[in-house]
Amino acid sequence: MIRKYIEKIKPHFEEGGKFQSFRSVFDAFETFLFVPDTTSRSGVHIHDARDSKRTMSIVILALLPALLFGMYNIGYQHFLAIGGNVGFWETFFCGALSMLPQIVVSYVVGLGIEFAVAQYKKEEVAEGFLVSGILIPMILPVDTPLWMIAVATAFAVVFVKEVFGGTGYNIFNVALMARAFLFFAYPSKMSGDQVWTRTKGTFGLGNPEMAGGVAQTVDGFTGATPLGQIATTGADSFASFGFTNALGQPLALSDMFWGFIPGSAGEVSTFAILLGALILIVTGVGSWKTILSVFVGGLVAVVLVNQFASNAVMGMPPEYHFLLGGFAFGAVFMATDPVTSARTEKGKWIYGFLIGLLAITIRVFNPGYPEGMMLAILLMNAFAPLIDFYVVDANVKRRIKRGAVKNTKRKGIEK
Amino acid sequence: MALSNKTKAVLWGPLNKNNPVIVQVLGICSALAVTSKLEPAVVMAVSVTIVVAFANVIISLLRKTIPNRIRIIVQLVVAAALVTLVSEVLKAFAYDVNKQLSVFVGLIVTNCILMGRLEAFALGNGPLPSFLDGIGNGLGYGWILVVVGFFRELLGSGSLFGHRVIPQLIYDAGYKDNGLMMLAPMAILIVACIIWVHRSRNKELQEETN
């Protein structure tokens, strides 16, 4: 039915039609919904059932578990903070509605710029932003003001992607750059213990008791993320330190695995992220080498640091490092970005390993940044082409050597 | 006084198509360092203009007596003397700004634009064209600084010359100053944006792409 409708309105967008100037917009929607039925008209091309739009759809599918759980958790943390006791669905909708405006803003601004640029350059709209647009709200605190998301998205799309030539040419991960922009521009809205839990009501759902215009939270409420807690604790060893939830009750390792902890929507549930990782690996969209090597790099760093532990965060065992913060999310969804990661197979091992190593190093040794994943991935994005260059170069040298050996042998025989 | 076409090119060229910052890409370090506020940017622009203009005149007058092998040393001595003068004047009359500029007043000595003009222009031209060349290059450097400083102070602190220009009303509505504007990376992005606009208006300056 949609197909028929699209066929009907298509002539208007062709050369000479009355909506000619909206051609790239139309084209984007058409090919997003249907695989194009015209294939390349000249030359030899290898065709695959998967084009990049299909790849993007799979990534979005893989993000869904983390997104849905993140929404639930926003509601869960919210009611924990204001002391309400409501059913599953109200909790979920409260969280989903808090996040929805962020997703809408991120998509409207990002796609708006993409469409405008594509129209201006008379190119097809590239599909890269479909994933970035959902990633941006998933890695930001729930209370990030919408205008900040709009500014950061515009900055990331224009200066990180379009100036380099659009989707597929960017050096840095677009969603992470949006976050980095906010992180340095508005630090008070991006870290600390005030931003991770929503205390205001959402569209009439979960309204807290108000006093003097300030939402009232239950006694003993703290919004600090577990990583924030351990970075600011005075405890001198991990054993004498305990993670707590928003009410000051102790957190078990299983809570961290399922995701009942404060944090940005995408990162909280390691379980949901692993589901996503499974989808990415089975469909071959994400590289298991990158994911695995990030964890290996992290493990090596943690084990090394644990040997010399002199405070709580240095003594934190690896399972906590992996379950808390954005480590797993970054490893699965950010490090595997095919555009900004290393492309050679050997390069992926080196690239992932260094991300894990750096992320833990920043977490442990820089008290200003409780989380190091974002900076580690961005730094390695910059080095990915260099890694690829040396991997390819080493391969070329090895083959020249092998060829040379063969040649001398043959000469020897001929003599 | 009517200026000949050549003199006009010497004076106005550096403001536009021969700009030391956005075309020759010189003097970037100080452009990043002193532009977080508008006031130091203006003072820096004026200081550089004065130093370049007068150093140009002095070197131009001495150009026939300077032995070629020690010309860099001579240029440095002249520039350093002028920079010290400017620095002392600033300390006396604009102490706060001088503190904000910190080492960067002293570092005018090593400013690439200054050395470049002395070496490339003053050593081969008379005093009057050299003077105009110095003024032109100083202003060409200066207007970039002022534009960058304008945006960085407006978006980073919500003020201009230290006066608040963004009304409190907007802050109450949730607006916040952009802390990234106070960091050097944003200065280089603004310079990049100026280059972007400038290049797209002057197609002949665009580099060939392969």
PDB file of N, CA and C in Angstrom, chain B residues 78-127:
ATOM      1  N   VAL B  78      65.855  44.843  17.417  1.00  0.00           N
ATOM      2  CA  VAL B  78      64.908  45.932  17.183  1.00  0.00           C
ATOM      3  C   VAL B  78      63.531  45.546  17.704  1.00  0.00           C
ATOM      4  N   ALA B  79      63.087  44.348  17.344  1.00  0.00           N
ATOM      5  CA  ALA B  79      61.752  43.907  17.764  1.00  0.00           C
ATOM      6  C   ALA B  79      61.679  43.825  19.279  1.00  0.00           C
ATOM      7  N   ALA B  80      62.729  43.269  19.897  1.00  0.00           N
ATOM      8  CA  ALA B  80      62.696  43.101  21.347  1.00  0.00           C
ATOM      9  C   ALA B  80      62.640  44.443  22.050  1.00  0.00           C
ATOM     10  N   ALA B  81      63.370  45.439  21.510  1.00  0.00           N
ATOM     11  CA  ALA B  81      63.347  46.770  22.119  1.00  0.00           C
ATOM     12  C   ALA B  81      61.930  47.331  22.076  1.00  0.00           C
ATOM     13  N   LEU B  82      61.274  47.218  20.912  1.00  0.00           N
ATOM     14  CA  LEU B  82      59.916  47.745  20.776  1.00  0.00           C
ATOM     15  C   LEU B  82      58.929  47.007  21.670  1.00  0.00           C
ATOM     16  N   VAL B  83      59.074  45.674  21.717  1.00  0.00           N
ATOM     17  CA  VAL B  83      58.162  44.883  22.539  1.00  0.00           C
ATOM     18  C   VAL B  83      58.302  45.265  24.005  1.00  0.00           C
ATOM     19  N   THR B  84      59.562  45.485  24.446  1.00  0.00           N
ATOM     20  CA  THR B  84      59.782  45.890  25.830  1.00  0.00           C
ATOM     21  C   THR B  84      59.102  47.222  26.106  1.00  0.00           C
ATOM     22  N   LEU B  85      59.216  48.144  25.158  1.00  0.00           N
ATOM     23  CA  LEU B  85      58.547  49.434  25.304  1.00  0.00           C
ATOM     24  C   LEU B  85      57.043  49.252  25.478  1.00  0.00           C
ATOM     25  N   VAL B  86      56.430  48.502  24.548  1.00  0.00           N
ATOM     26  CA  VAL B  86      54.983  48.276  24.602  1.00  0.00           C
ATOM     27  C   VAL B  86      54.593  47.631  25.916  1.00  0.00           C
ATOM     28  N   SER B  87      55.388  46.651  26.308  1.00  0.00           N
ATOM     29  CA  SER B  87      55.092  45.929  27.536  1.00  0.00           C
ATOM     30  C   SER B  87      55.135  46.858  28.752  1.00  0.00           C
ATOM     31  N   GLU B  88      56.139  47.759  28.786  1.00  0.00           N
ATOM     32  CA  GLU B  88      56.237  48.691  29.914  1.00  0.00           C
ATOM     33  C   GLU B  88      55.052  49.654  29.931  1.00  0.00           C
ATOM     34  N   VAL B  89      54.676  50.128  28.735  1.00  0.00           N
ATOM     35  CA  VAL B  89      53.521  51.037  28.656  1.00  0.00           C
ATOM     36  C   VAL B  89      52.272  50.335  29.173  1.00  0.00           C
ATOM     37  N   LEU B  90      52.073  49.086  28.747  1.00  0.00           N
ATOM     38  CA  LEU B  90      50.893  48.344  29.193  1.00  0.00           C
ATOM     39  C   LEU B  90      50.907  48.167  30.699  1.00  0.00           C
ATOM     40  N   LYS B  91      52.109  47.876  31.254  1.00  0.00           N
ATOM     41  CA  LYS B  91      52.195  47.673  32.700  1.00  0.00           C
ATOM     42  C   LYS B  91      51.818  48.946  33.433  1.00  0.00           C
ATOM     43  N   ALA B  92      52.180  50.072  32.840  1.00  0.00           N
ATOM     44  CA  ALA B  92      51.917  51.342  33.504  1.00  0.00           C
ATOM     45  C   ALA B  92      50.469  51.763  33.394  1.00  0.00           C
ATOM     46  N   PHE B  93      49.861  51.553  32.217  1.00  0.00           N
ATOM     47  CA  PHE B  93      48.533  52.134  31.997  1.00  0.00           C
ATOM     48  C   PHE B  93      47.398  51.110  31.915  1.00  0.00           C
ATOM     49  N   ALA B  94      47.709  49.863  31.686  1.00  0.00           N
ATOM     50  CA  ALA B  94      46.634  48.867  31.593  1.00  0.00           C
ATOM     51  C   ALA B  94      47.107  47.595  32.274  1.00  0.00           C
ATOM     52  N   TYR B  95      47.296  47.697  33.581  1.00  0.00           N
ATOM     53  CA  TYR B  95      47.945  46.606  34.299  1.00  0.00           C
ATOM     54  C   TYR B  95      47.143  45.306  34.237  1.00  0.00           C
ATOM     55  N   ASP B  96      45.785  45.422  34.391  1.00  0.00           N
ATOM     56  CA  ASP B  96      44.957  44.210  34.404  1.00  0.00           C
ATOM     57  C   ASP B  96      45.049  43.443  33.092  1.00  0.00           C
ATOM     58  N   VAL B  97      44.915  44.192  32.001  1.00  0.00           N
ATOM     59  CA  VAL B  97      44.993  43.541  30.693  1.00  0.00           C
ATOM     60  C   VAL B  97      46.363  42.926  30.501  1.00  0.00           C
ATOM     61  N   ASN B  98      47.401  43.650  30.938  1.00  0.00           N
ATOM     62  CA  ASN B  98      48.751  43.135  30.805  1.00  0.00           C
ATOM     63  C   ASN B  98      48.888  41.804  31.524  1.00  0.00           C
ATOM     64  N   LYS B  99      48.236  41.707  32.686  1.00  0.00           N
ATOM     65  CA  LYS B  99      48.282  40.446  33.426  1.00  0.00           C
ATOM     66  C   LYS B  99      47.573  39.335  32.667  1.00  0.00           C
ATOM     67  N   GLN B 100      46.427  39.686  32.060  1.00  0.00           N
ATOM     68  CA  GLN B 100      45.693  38.671  31.295  1.00  0.00           C
ATOM     69  C   GLN B 100      46.505  38.182  30.101  1.00  0.00           C
ATOM     70  N   LEU B 101      47.223  39.130  29.469  1.00  0.00           N
ATOM     71  CA  LEU B 101      48.003  38.745  28.291  1.00  0.00           C
ATOM     72  C   LEU B 101      49.244  37.963  28.691  1.00  0.00           C
ATOM     73  N   SER B 102      49.652  38.125  29.968  1.00  0.00           N
ATOM     74  CA  SER B 102      50.817  37.435  30.547  1.00  0.00           C
ATOM     75  C   SER B 102      51.995  37.385  29.579  1.00  0.00           C
ATOM     76  N   VAL B 103      52.471  36.193  29.257  1.00  0.00           N
ATOM     77  CA  VAL B 103      53.692  36.107  28.458  1.00  0.00           C
ATOM     78  C   VAL B 103      53.488  36.516  27.007  1.00  0.00           C
ATOM     79  N   PHE B 104      52.225  36.640  26.591  1.00  0.00           N
ATOM     80  CA  PHE B 104      52.034  36.795  25.158  1.00  0.00           C
ATOM     81  C   PHE B 104      52.450  38.162  24.623  1.00  0.00           C
ATOM     82  N   VAL B 105      52.535  39.177  25.519  1.00  0.00           N
ATOM     83  CA  VAL B 105      53.100  40.447  25.058  1.00  0.00           C
ATOM     84  C   VAL B 105      54.572  40.238  24.740  1.00  0.00           C
ATOM     85  N   GLY B 106      55.280  39.614  25.656  1.00  0.00           N
ATOM     86  CA  GLY B 106      56.697  39.342  25.436  1.00  0.00           C
ATOM     87  C   GLY B 106      56.916  38.478  24.200  1.00  0.00           C
ATOM     88  N   LEU B 107      55.976  37.581  23.962  1.00  0.00           N
ATOM     89  CA  LEU B 107      56.148  36.650  22.852  1.00  0.00           C
ATOM     90  C   LEU B 107      55.857  37.283  21.492  1.00  0.00           C
ATOM     91  N   ILE B 108      55.458  38.564  21.479  1.00  0.00           N
ATOM     92  CA  ILE B 108      55.308  39.228  20.179  1.00  0.00           C
ATOM     93  C   ILE B 108      56.632  39.173  19.431  1.00  0.00           C
ATOM     94  N   VAL B 109      57.738  39.160  20.193  1.00  0.00           N
ATOM     95  CA  VAL B 109      59.069  39.085  19.575  1.00  0.00           C
ATOM     96  C   VAL B 109      59.155  37.905  18.615  1.00  0.00           C
ATOM     97  N   THR B 110      58.567  36.783  19.049  1.00  0.00           N
ATOM     98  CA  THR B 110      58.683  35.590  18.206  1.00  0.00           C
ATOM     99  C   THR B 110      57.476  35.409  17.310  1.00  0.00           C
ATOM    100  N   ASN B 111      56.595  36.397  17.277  1.00  0.00           N
ATOM    101  CA  ASN B 111      55.412  36.298  16.430  1.00  0.00           C
ATOM    102  C   ASN B 111      55.823  36.110  14.965  1.00  0.00           C
ATOM    103  N   CYS B 112      55.265  35.088  14.348  1.00  0.00           N
ATOM    104  CA  CYS B 112      55.677  34.764  12.988  1.00  0.00           C
ATOM    105  C   CYS B 112      55.397  35.915  12.031  1.00  0.00           C
ATOM    106  N   ILE B 113      54.308  36.653  12.281  1.00  0.00           N
ATOM    107  CA  ILE B 113      53.954  37.743  11.375  1.00  0.00           C
ATOM    108  C   ILE B 113      55.039  38.821  11.412  1.00  0.00           C
ATOM    109  N   LEU B 114      55.469  39.163  12.634  1.00  0.00           N
ATOM    110  CA  LEU B 114      56.489  40.199  12.803  1.00  0.00           C
ATOM    111  C   LEU B 114      57.765  39.818  12.061  1.00  0.00           C
ATOM    112  N   MET B 115      58.289  38.631  12.348  1.00  0.00           N
ATOM    113  CA  MET B 115      59.532  38.211  11.714  1.00  0.00           C
ATOM    114  C   MET B 115      59.354  38.098  10.209  1.00  0.00           C
ATOM    115  N   GLY B 116      58.182  37.611   9.814  1.00  0.00           N
ATOM    116  CA  GLY B 116      57.905  37.445   8.384  1.00  0.00           C
ATOM    117  C   GLY B 116      57.931  38.779   7.660  1.00  0.00           C
ATOM    118  N   ARG B 117      57.307  39.803   8.227  1.00  0.00           N
ATOM    119  CA  ARG B 117      57.253  41.108   7.552  1.00  0.00           C
ATOM    120  C   ARG B 117      58.634  41.746   7.487  1.00  0.00           C
ATOM    121  N   LEU B 118      59.396  41.640   8.613  1.00  0.00           N
ATOM    122  CA  LEU B 118      60.733  42.223   8.622  1.00  0.00           C
ATOM    123  C   LEU B 118      61.586  41.577   7.539  1.00  0.00           C
ATOM    124  N   GLU B 119      61.531  40.280   7.482  1.00  0.00           N
ATOM    125  CA  GLU B 119      62.378  39.517   6.575  1.00  0.00           C
ATOM    126  C   GLU B 119      61.926  39.712   5.122  1.00  0.00           C
ATOM    127  N   ALA B 120      60.593  39.644   4.913  1.00  0.00           N
ATOM    128  CA  ALA B 120      60.104  39.603   3.538  1.00  0.00           C
ATOM    129  C   ALA B 120      59.874  40.992   2.960  1.00  0.00           C
ATOM    130  N   PHE B 121      59.552  41.970   3.799  1.00  0.00           N
ATOM    131  CA  PHE B 121      59.172  43.256   3.231  1.00  0.00           C
ATOM    132  C   PHE B 121      60.160  44.374   3.573  1.00  0.00           C
ATOM    133  N   ALA B 122      60.436  44.542   4.879  1.00  0.00           N
ATOM    134  CA  ALA B 122      61.211  45.711   5.294  1.00  0.00           C
ATOM    135  C   ALA B 122      62.628  45.683   4.740  1.00  0.00           C
ATOM    136  N   LEU B 123      63.212  44.498   4.575  1.00  0.00           N
ATOM    137  CA  LEU B 123      64.588  44.410   4.099  1.00  0.00           C
ATOM    138  C   LEU B 123      64.704  44.828   2.637  1.00  0.00           C
ATOM    139  N   GLY B 124      63.570  44.918   1.926  1.00  0.00           N
ATOM    140  CA  GLY B 124      63.664  45.242   0.514  1.00  0.00           C
ATOM    141  C   GLY B 124      62.878  46.465   0.090  1.00  0.00           C
ATOM    142  N   ASN B 125      62.292  47.199   1.040  1.00  0.00           N
ATOM    143  CA  ASN B 125      61.472  48.351   0.671  1.00  0.00           C
ATOM    144  C   ASN B 125      61.801  49.563   1.531  1.00  0.00           C
ATOM    145  N   GLY B 126      61.360  50.712   1.049  1.00  0.00           N
ATOM    146  CA  GLY B 126      61.620  51.958   1.755  1.00  0.00           C
ATOM    147  C   GLY B 126      60.790  52.081   3.014  1.00  0.00           C
ATOM    148  N   PRO B 127      61.098  53.102   3.816  1.00  0.00           N
ATOM    149  CA  PRO B 127      60.421  53.255   5.116  1.00  0.00           C
ATOM    150  C   PRO B 127      58.913  53.444   5.020  1.00  0.00           C
TER     151      PRO B 127
END
